[in-house]
Amino acid sequence: MEGVTAALNAAMANGAPGAMARFTGPDGVRSRTVGVRDRVSGAAMDVQARFRIGSVSKTFSTVVLLQLVQEGKLTLDAPVNQYLPGLLPDDRITVRHLLTHRSGLADYTDDMFNNTVPGFEAVRNRVFSYQELVDLSLALPRTTEPGVAYKYSNANFVVVGMLIEKTTGRPVADAYERRIFKPLKLTKTSYVHPDTRIKGLHVRGYLHPDEAGAPLVDSTEQTVSWAQSAGAVISSPGDLNTFTSALMRGRLLSPAMLETMTTVTPTDTTNTRFYGLGLRRYDLSCGTQIFGHTGTVQGFYTYAFSTRDGRRSLSAVANTSNHGSANTALGGTLEAAFCGKKPAAAPSSRAAASPTAGELTQLPAERDLPERH
């Protein structure tokens, strides 16, 4: 775990007050923490603490929707408008297009958080309806024709939440609880929208303003109503490891549906990053393929990934955001945990030295939300 600790320290060197990771494998559980979970009290980062997982929520939402598909209540290649009549302006947009980010629906968060802190404060305590969020997306130009290209958009998973609620007749929180949280005994995982609090022992999140040198903003309390089914789940490192491992082991979906979920297409030209149905696949330098999701919500960066057989899983979090170098550094925990690679250097370093044997230079982190740093 030396490389994992180095990656966590690199995240701190790049602006995170603290960071932690939990790795579960055949040899048991190993955890590492650095820094603080609360800048005011000075409380140390704690691997038992809860935090906001951001877009890792998309994988939870996808599991629920795919279970409904298994039950014959939805069809992946049916138009969204078949289930939500008149919602979208194009009948060609299917359920599958939402889950693969190929709908062409614009991501309203690009405008919402164009100015990071003012944008956040404007929605911190606001409660949106799903329809209001869809309307924000539809007011913007579409990004692609349906099915043509991958373009990440939170709007897709807002519509997924609408589909879940329309199909089940119940709030999405009930679906998470009944279909995932309770069966897997995820006692530290919750969906409390629009409650602004994280209950119990938790990590406080700190948002970097756009202005260099400006003080961090405590962003812990918020409704996350601007994201809902796209990003409002709360969890812990242990629960995330349990979830990703159980998913890959087939405890939540049938073998055929899991194969569908893990069938991926490239998201960039690196030939290392791919997207399936609500699920990222990263092909690591040692040849290992891992499945899971990244997450960004104000004050938190998260990684939650597992090998395809579910035997090894990692979750990592840093309590900051709008500081991409910290996110990239945190991503170094993946190569460290699954491949034994040590990060070459903190991304802020301008040293020209090449990585030594066993070290790895990382790609910039995914941007699940717009960022200015």
Short mmCIF file of C-alpha atoms in Angstrom, two decimals:
data_model
loop_
_atom_site.label_atom_id
_atom_site.label_comp_id
_atom_site.label_asym_id
_atom_site.label_seq_id
_atom_site.Cartn_x
_atom_site.Cartn_y
_atom_site.Cartn_z
CA MET A 1 0.00 0.00 0.00
CA GLU A 2 3.02 2.30 -0.20
CA GLY A 3 1.89 3.58 -3.58
CA VAL A 4 -1.64 4.18 -2.29
CA THR A 5 -0.29 6.28 0.57
CA ALA A 6 1.88 8.21 -1.89
CA ALA A 7 -1.18 8.94 -4.03
CA LEU A 8 -3.18 10.12 -1.02
CA ASN A 9 -0.32 12.38 0.05
CA ALA A 10 -0.13 13.74 -3.51
CA ALA A 11 -3.83 14.62 -3.32
CA MET A 12 -3.10 16.56 -0.13
CA ALA A 13 -0.12 18.26 -1.76
CA ASN A 14 -2.54 19.42 -4.44
CA GLY A 15 -5.05 21.05 -2.15
CA ALA A 16 -7.08 18.34 -0.37
CA PRO A 17 -7.30 18.71 3.42
CA GLY A 18 -7.38 14.92 3.68
CA ALA A 19 -7.77 11.69 1.74
CA MET A 20 -8.35 8.00 2.36
CA ALA A 21 -8.55 4.66 0.57
CA ARG A 22 -9.78 1.17 1.38
CA PHE A 23 -8.64 -1.87 -0.59
CA THR A 24 -10.35 -5.25 -0.28
CA GLY A 25 -8.72 -8.34 -1.75
CA PRO A 26 -7.96 -12.03 -1.19
CA ASP A 27 -5.51 -11.05 1.57
CA GLY A 28 -8.10 -9.04 3.47
CA VAL A 29 -8.79 -5.35 3.95
CA ARG A 30 -6.18 -2.61 4.00
CA SER A 31 -6.92 1.04 4.64
CA ARG A 32 -4.89 4.22 4.55
CA THR A 33 -5.79 7.73 5.70
CA VAL A 34 -3.95 11.06 5.57
CA GLY A 35 -4.86 14.56 6.67
CA VAL A 36 -8.09 15.73 8.27
CA ARG A 37 -11.79 15.16 7.72
CA ASP A 38 -12.65 18.44 9.48
CA ARG A 39 -10.44 21.52 9.14
CA VAL A 40 -12.02 23.29 12.12
CA SER A 41 -11.80 20.52 14.72
CA GLY A 42 -8.67 18.98 13.23
CA ALA A 43 -10.29 15.53 13.37
CA ALA A 44 -8.23 13.03 11.41
CA MET A 45 -9.56 11.38 8.28
CA ASP A 46 -11.41 8.21 9.27
CA VAL A 47 -12.08 5.25 6.99
CA GLN A 48 -15.37 4.61 8.83
CA ALA A 49 -16.73 8.05 7.92
CA ARG A 50 -19.47 8.78 5.42
CA PHE A 51 -19.14 11.22 2.52
CA ARG A 52 -20.92 12.34 -0.66
CA ILE A 53 -20.02 10.02 -3.55
CA GLY A 54 -21.15 12.23 -6.44
CA SER A 55 -21.44 10.44 -9.76
CA VAL A 56 -20.71 7.02 -8.29
CA SER A 57 -24.46 7.38 -7.62
CA LYS A 58 -24.98 6.78 -11.34
CA THR A 59 -23.96 3.15 -10.94
CA PHE A 60 -26.52 2.69 -8.15
CA SER A 61 -29.21 4.23 -10.36
CA THR A 62 -28.21 2.02 -13.26
CA VAL A 63 -28.45 -1.15 -11.18
CA VAL A 64 -32.01 -0.25 -10.16
CA LEU A 65 -33.02 0.50 -13.74
CA LEU A 66 -31.45 -2.69 -15.09
CA GLN A 67 -33.28 -4.71 -12.45
CA LEU A 68 -36.51 -3.17 -13.75
CA VAL A 69 -35.47 -4.18 -17.27
CA GLN A 70 -34.89 -7.73 -16.03
CA GLU A 71 -38.40 -7.70 -14.58
CA GLY A 72 -39.83 -6.77 -17.97
CA LYS A 73 -40.98 -3.32 -16.88
CA LEU A 74 -38.68 -1.45 -19.28
CA THR A 75 -36.80 -2.17 -22.49
CA LEU A 76 -33.30 -0.77 -23.04
CA ASP A 77 -33.83 0.08 -26.69
CA ALA A 78 -37.29 1.56 -26.31
CA PRO A 79 -37.71 5.34 -26.63
CA VAL A 80 -37.67 7.22 -23.33
CA ASN A 81 -40.86 8.94 -24.46
CA GLN A 82 -42.63 5.57 -24.47
CA TYR A 83 -42.42 5.63 -20.66
CA LEU A 84 -42.36 9.40 -20.10
CA PRO A 85 -44.61 10.70 -22.90
CA GLY A 86 -43.55 14.03 -24.33
CA LEU A 87 -40.61 14.51 -21.97
CA LEU A 88 -37.90 14.67 -24.62
CA PRO A 89 -38.01 16.43 -28.01
CA ASP A 90 -36.65 13.40 -29.89
CA ASP A 91 -38.32 9.97 -29.93
CA ARG A 92 -35.02 8.43 -31.05
CA ILE A 93 -33.50 8.83 -27.57
CA THR A 94 -33.65 5.43 -25.90
CA VAL A 95 -33.17 4.20 -22.36
CA ARG A 96 -29.81 2.75 -23.39
CA HIS A 97 -28.70 6.14 -24.72
CA LEU A 98 -29.21 7.62 -21.25
CA LEU A 99 -27.15 4.94 -19.53
CA THR A 100 -24.29 5.22 -22.04
CA HIS A 101 -24.24 9.04 -22.21
CA ARG A 102 -25.14 8.97 -25.90
CA SER A 103 -28.46 10.80 -25.78
CA GLY A 104 -27.14 14.20 -26.82
CA LEU A 105 -28.87 15.85 -23.85
CA ALA A 106 -26.77 18.81 -22.73
CA ASP A 107 -25.26 18.87 -19.25
CA TYR A 108 -26.96 21.78 -17.48
CA THR A 109 -24.26 21.79 -14.78
CA ASP A 110 -21.83 23.40 -17.24
CA ASP A 111 -23.85 26.62 -17.02
CA MET A 112 -25.01 26.13 -13.44
CA PHE A 113 -21.43 26.01 -12.11
CA ASN A 114 -19.77 28.30 -14.64
CA ASN A 115 -18.72 30.36 -11.62
CA THR A 116 -17.95 27.66 -9.10
CA VAL A 117 -18.69 29.09 -5.65
CA PRO A 118 -21.49 31.53 -6.60
CA GLY A 119 -23.08 28.78 -8.67
CA PHE A 120 -22.91 26.36 -5.78
CA GLU A 121 -24.26 28.82 -3.22
CA ALA A 122 -27.19 29.56 -5.54
CA VAL A 123 -28.29 25.91 -5.42
CA ARG A 124 -26.88 24.76 -2.05
CA ASN A 125 -30.31 24.85 -0.35
CA ARG A 126 -32.54 24.78 -3.40
CA VAL A 127 -34.92 21.91 -4.12
CA PHE A 128 -35.46 21.14 -7.80
CA SER A 129 -38.01 18.89 -9.41
CA TYR A 130 -36.73 16.42 -11.98
CA GLN A 131 -38.71 18.33 -14.60
CA GLU A 132 -36.95 21.59 -13.75
CA LEU A 133 -33.56 19.94 -14.29
CA VAL A 134 -34.66 18.41 -17.59
CA ASP A 135 -35.92 21.82 -18.69
CA LEU A 136 -32.51 23.34 -17.92
CA SER A 137 -30.92 20.75 -20.20
CA LEU A 138 -33.47 21.17 -22.99
CA ALA A 139 -32.90 24.94 -23.00
CA LEU A 140 -29.36 24.24 -24.24
CA PRO A 141 -28.29 22.96 -27.68
CA ARG A 142 -28.10 19.20 -27.99
CA THR A 143 -24.51 17.91 -28.06
CA THR A 144 -24.89 15.00 -30.51
CA GLU A 145 -27.48 13.08 -32.46
CA PRO A 146 -28.85 10.17 -30.38
CA GLY A 147 -26.48 7.23 -30.28
CA VAL A 148 -23.72 8.90 -32.31
CA ALA A 149 -21.10 9.78 -29.69
CA TYR A 150 -20.30 9.64 -25.99
CA LYS A 151 -20.84 12.95 -24.21
CA TYR A 152 -21.07 12.85 -20.42
CA SER A 153 -24.17 14.58 -19.09
CA ASN A 154 -25.81 14.61 -15.68
CA ALA A 155 -29.13 15.20 -17.43
CA ASN A 156 -29.14 11.58 -18.58
CA PHE A 157 -29.30 10.28 -15.04
CA VAL A 158 -31.90 12.78 -13.96
CA VAL A 159 -34.12 11.15 -16.58
CA VAL A 160 -33.06 7.74 -15.25
CA GLY A 161 -34.42 8.81 -11.86
CA MET A 162 -37.67 9.84 -13.50
CA LEU A 163 -37.92 6.45 -15.19
CA ILE A 164 -37.34 4.64 -11.89
CA GLU A 165 -40.00 6.64 -10.11
CA LYS A 166 -42.52 6.35 -12.95
CA THR A 167 -42.00 2.59 -13.24
CA THR A 168 -42.03 1.77 -9.52
CA GLY A 169 -44.52 4.40 -8.42
CA ARG A 170 -42.22 5.15 -5.49
CA PRO A 171 -39.43 7.65 -4.72
CA VAL A 172 -36.01 6.66 -5.99
CA ALA A 173 -34.80 6.51 -2.38
CA ASP A 174 -37.12 3.55 -1.78
CA ALA A 175 -35.73 1.72 -4.81
CA TYR A 176 -32.14 2.19 -3.64
CA GLU A 177 -33.03 1.01 -0.16
CA ARG A 178 -35.05 -2.05 -1.15
CA ARG A 179 -32.96 -3.20 -4.09
CA ILE A 180 -29.38 -2.37 -3.04
CA PHE A 181 -28.81 -0.93 0.44
CA LYS A 182 -30.74 -3.54 2.44
CA PRO A 183 -29.79 -6.68 0.45
CA LEU A 184 -26.09 -5.78 0.69
CA LYS A 185 -26.38 -4.48 4.28
CA LEU A 186 -24.92 -1.11 3.31
CA THR A 187 -25.60 0.46 6.70
CA LYS A 188 -23.60 3.62 6.00
CA THR A 189 -25.14 4.30 2.60
CA SER A 190 -28.15 6.56 2.17
CA TYR A 191 -30.08 8.83 -0.15
CA VAL A 192 -31.58 11.59 1.96
CA HIS A 193 -32.44 14.24 -0.66
CA PRO A 194 -33.40 16.98 0.05
CA ASP A 195 -31.99 16.79 3.60
CA THR A 196 -28.78 18.82 3.64
CA ARG A 197 -26.99 16.86 6.38
CA ILE A 198 -24.71 13.83 6.39
CA LYS A 199 -25.69 11.88 9.50
CA GLY A 200 -23.25 10.19 11.85
CA LEU A 201 -19.47 10.23 11.56
CA HIS A 202 -18.69 11.98 8.30
CA VAL A 203 -16.09 13.80 6.26
CA ARG A 204 -16.52 17.52 5.69
CA GLY A 205 -16.05 18.68 2.10
CA TYR A 206 -14.16 21.79 0.97
CA LEU A 207 -14.67 23.52 -2.36
CA HIS A 208 -11.86 25.43 -4.05
CA PRO A 209 -12.98 28.84 -5.38
CA ASP A 210 -12.02 29.77 -8.93
CA GLU A 211 -9.79 32.58 -7.66
CA ALA A 212 -6.25 31.44 -6.89
CA GLY A 213 -5.44 31.68 -3.20
CA ALA A 214 -9.03 32.26 -2.09
CA PRO A 215 -10.02 30.38 1.09
CA LEU A 216 -11.73 27.01 0.81
CA VAL A 217 -15.52 26.94 1.17
CA ASP A 218 -17.10 24.33 3.45
CA SER A 219 -19.59 22.68 1.10
CA THR A 220 -20.62 19.76 3.30
CA GLU A 221 -24.25 20.75 3.84
CA GLN A 222 -26.34 20.94 0.67
CA THR A 223 -29.46 19.37 -0.83
CA VAL A 224 -27.63 18.03 -3.91
CA SER A 225 -31.02 18.58 -5.53
CA TRP A 226 -29.28 19.78 -8.67
CA ALA A 227 -28.11 16.16 -9.16
CA GLN A 228 -30.49 13.81 -7.30
CA SER A 229 -30.31 10.37 -9.01
CA ALA A 230 -27.21 11.55 -10.89
CA GLY A 231 -25.14 12.24 -7.78
CA ALA A 232 -26.76 12.52 -4.33
CA VAL A 233 -25.92 9.20 -2.65
CA ILE A 234 -23.92 9.19 0.61
CA SER A 235 -21.69 6.22 1.46
CA SER A 236 -18.46 5.03 3.09
CA PRO A 237 -15.31 3.32 1.79
CA GLY A 238 -16.36 -0.06 3.15
CA ASP A 239 -19.86 0.12 1.71
CA LEU A 240 -18.55 1.18 -1.69
CA ASN A 241 -16.17 -1.77 -1.78
CA THR A 242 -19.03 -4.08 -0.85
CA PHE A 243 -21.22 -2.58 -3.59
CA THR A 244 -18.73 -2.73 -6.46
CA SER A 245 -17.60 -6.22 -5.50
CA ALA A 246 -21.17 -7.52 -5.17
CA LEU A 247 -22.10 -5.99 -8.51
CA MET A 248 -19.20 -7.66 -10.30
CA ARG A 249 -19.88 -10.98 -8.55
CA GLY A 250 -23.43 -11.05 -9.93
CA ARG A 251 -25.30 -10.48 -6.69
CA LEU A 252 -27.39 -7.62 -8.10
CA LEU A 253 -27.93 -8.50 -11.78
CA SER A 254 -28.28 -11.64 -13.87
CA PRO A 255 -25.18 -12.82 -15.76
CA ALA A 256 -26.66 -11.64 -19.07
CA MET A 257 -27.58 -8.21 -17.70
CA LEU A 258 -24.18 -7.79 -16.06
CA GLU A 259 -22.56 -8.63 -19.39
CA THR A 260 -24.70 -5.94 -21.01
CA MET A 261 -23.73 -3.44 -18.32
CA THR A 262 -20.01 -4.15 -18.73
CA THR A 263 -20.00 -4.00 -22.54
CA VAL A 264 -18.12 -0.78 -23.20
CA THR A 265 -17.09 1.72 -25.86
CA PRO A 266 -14.14 4.17 -25.69
CA THR A 267 -14.66 7.61 -24.17
CA ASP A 268 -11.41 9.10 -25.47
CA THR A 269 -8.43 8.27 -27.68
CA THR A 270 -6.20 6.78 -24.97
CA ASN A 271 -7.60 3.25 -25.42
CA THR A 272 -7.65 2.99 -21.62
CA ARG A 273 -10.98 4.61 -20.69
CA PHE A 274 -14.36 3.17 -21.60
CA TYR A 275 -18.03 3.44 -20.61
CA GLY A 276 -20.71 0.77 -20.44
CA LEU A 277 -24.12 1.26 -18.85
CA GLY A 278 -23.61 3.62 -15.91
CA LEU A 279 -20.18 2.11 -15.46
CA ARG A 280 -16.63 3.11 -16.33
CA ARG A 281 -13.94 0.63 -17.33
CA TYR A 282 -10.29 1.54 -16.94
CA ASP A 283 -7.58 -0.59 -18.52
CA LEU A 284 -4.57 -0.24 -16.24
CA SER A 285 -0.89 -0.38 -17.18
CA CYS A 286 -0.47 -3.91 -15.79
CA GLY A 287 -3.25 -5.28 -18.00
CA THR A 288 -5.87 -5.36 -15.25
CA GLN A 289 -9.34 -4.11 -16.17
CA ILE A 290 -11.38 -2.45 -13.44
CA PHE A 291 -15.02 -1.41 -13.42
CA GLY A 292 -16.72 1.26 -11.35
CA HIS A 293 -17.24 5.00 -11.39
CA THR A 294 -15.65 8.30 -10.52
CA GLY A 295 -17.48 10.93 -8.51
CA THR A 296 -17.29 14.68 -8.09
CA VAL A 297 -19.62 16.71 -5.91
CA GLN A 298 -18.75 19.99 -4.21
CA GLY A 299 -16.03 19.17 -1.68
CA PHE A 300 -15.50 15.52 -2.59
CA TYR A 301 -13.65 13.45 -5.19
CA THR A 302 -14.37 9.71 -5.20
CA TYR A 303 -13.14 6.58 -6.98
CA ALA A 304 -14.94 3.23 -6.52
CA PHE A 305 -13.69 0.33 -8.67
CA SER A 306 -13.48 -3.46 -8.70
CA THR A 307 -11.96 -6.14 -10.88
CA ARG A 308 -14.40 -7.99 -13.12
CA ASP A 309 -14.40 -11.03 -10.84
CA GLY A 310 -15.14 -8.85 -7.82
CA ARG A 311 -12.19 -10.26 -5.87
CA ARG A 312 -10.39 -6.92 -5.51
CA SER A 313 -12.01 -3.55 -4.93
CA LEU A 314 -10.83 -0.06 -4.05
CA SER A 315 -12.58 3.07 -2.90
CA ALA A 316 -10.77 6.36 -2.41
CA VAL A 317 -11.91 9.86 -1.48
CA ALA A 318 -10.37 13.30 -1.06
CA ASN A 319 -12.36 16.06 0.62
CA THR A 320 -12.03 18.78 -1.97
CA SER A 321 -13.13 19.62 -5.51
CA ASN A 322 -12.66 22.19 -8.27
CA HIS A 323 -8.97 21.33 -8.15
CA GLY A 324 -8.30 18.79 -10.87
CA SER A 325 -4.71 18.08 -9.87
CA ALA A 326 -5.96 16.72 -6.54
CA ASN A 327 -8.43 14.48 -8.38
CA THR A 328 -5.73 13.25 -10.74
CA ALA A 329 -3.45 12.52 -7.79
CA LEU A 330 -6.21 10.60 -6.02
CA GLY A 331 -6.69 8.53 -9.16
CA GLY A 332 -3.16 7.25 -8.62
CA THR A 333 -4.60 4.96 -5.96
CA LEU A 334 -5.98 2.74 -8.75
CA GLU A 335 -2.64 1.89 -10.34
CA ALA A 336 -1.09 1.64 -6.88
CA ALA A 337 -3.67 -0.76 -5.48
CA PHE A 338 -4.36 -2.93 -8.52
CA CYS A 339 -0.92 -2.85 -10.20
CA GLY A 340 1.54 -2.01 -7.44
CA LYS A 341 2.64 1.16 -9.24
CA LYS A 342 3.78 4.22 -7.33
CA PRO A 343 2.77 7.66 -8.66
CA ALA A 344 5.70 9.39 -10.36
CA ALA A 345 5.18 12.76 -8.66
CA ALA A 346 2.51 15.08 -7.42
CA PRO A 347 0.84 16.56 -10.52
CA SER A 348 1.78 20.08 -9.37
CA SER A 349 5.45 19.24 -9.66
CA ARG A 350 7.19 20.76 -12.66
CA ALA A 351 10.19 18.51 -12.35
CA ALA A 352 11.32 17.23 -15.72
CA ALA A 353 12.68 13.95 -14.41
CA SER A 354 11.23 10.83 -16.01
CA PRO A 355 9.40 8.29 -13.84
CA THR A 356 11.60 5.54 -12.46
CA ALA A 357 10.83 1.83 -12.71
CA GLY A 358 7.56 0.97 -11.00
CA GLU A 359 6.32 4.55 -11.22
CA LEU A 360 3.57 5.81 -13.47
CA THR A 361 2.59 9.15 -14.97
CA GLN A 362 -1.18 9.58 -14.73
CA LEU A 363 -3.75 10.83 -17.20
CA PRO A 364 -5.77 13.86 -16.06
CA ALA A 365 -8.82 12.86 -14.04
CA GLU A 366 -12.30 12.61 -15.53
CA ARG A 367 -14.41 15.73 -15.13
CA ASP A 368 -17.81 14.66 -13.81
CA LEU A 369 -18.55 18.32 -13.07
CA PRO A 370 -17.17 21.49 -14.68
CA GLU A 371 -13.97 22.65 -13.00
CA ARG A 372 -11.85 25.79 -13.29
CA HIS A 373 -8.58 24.42 -11.84
#
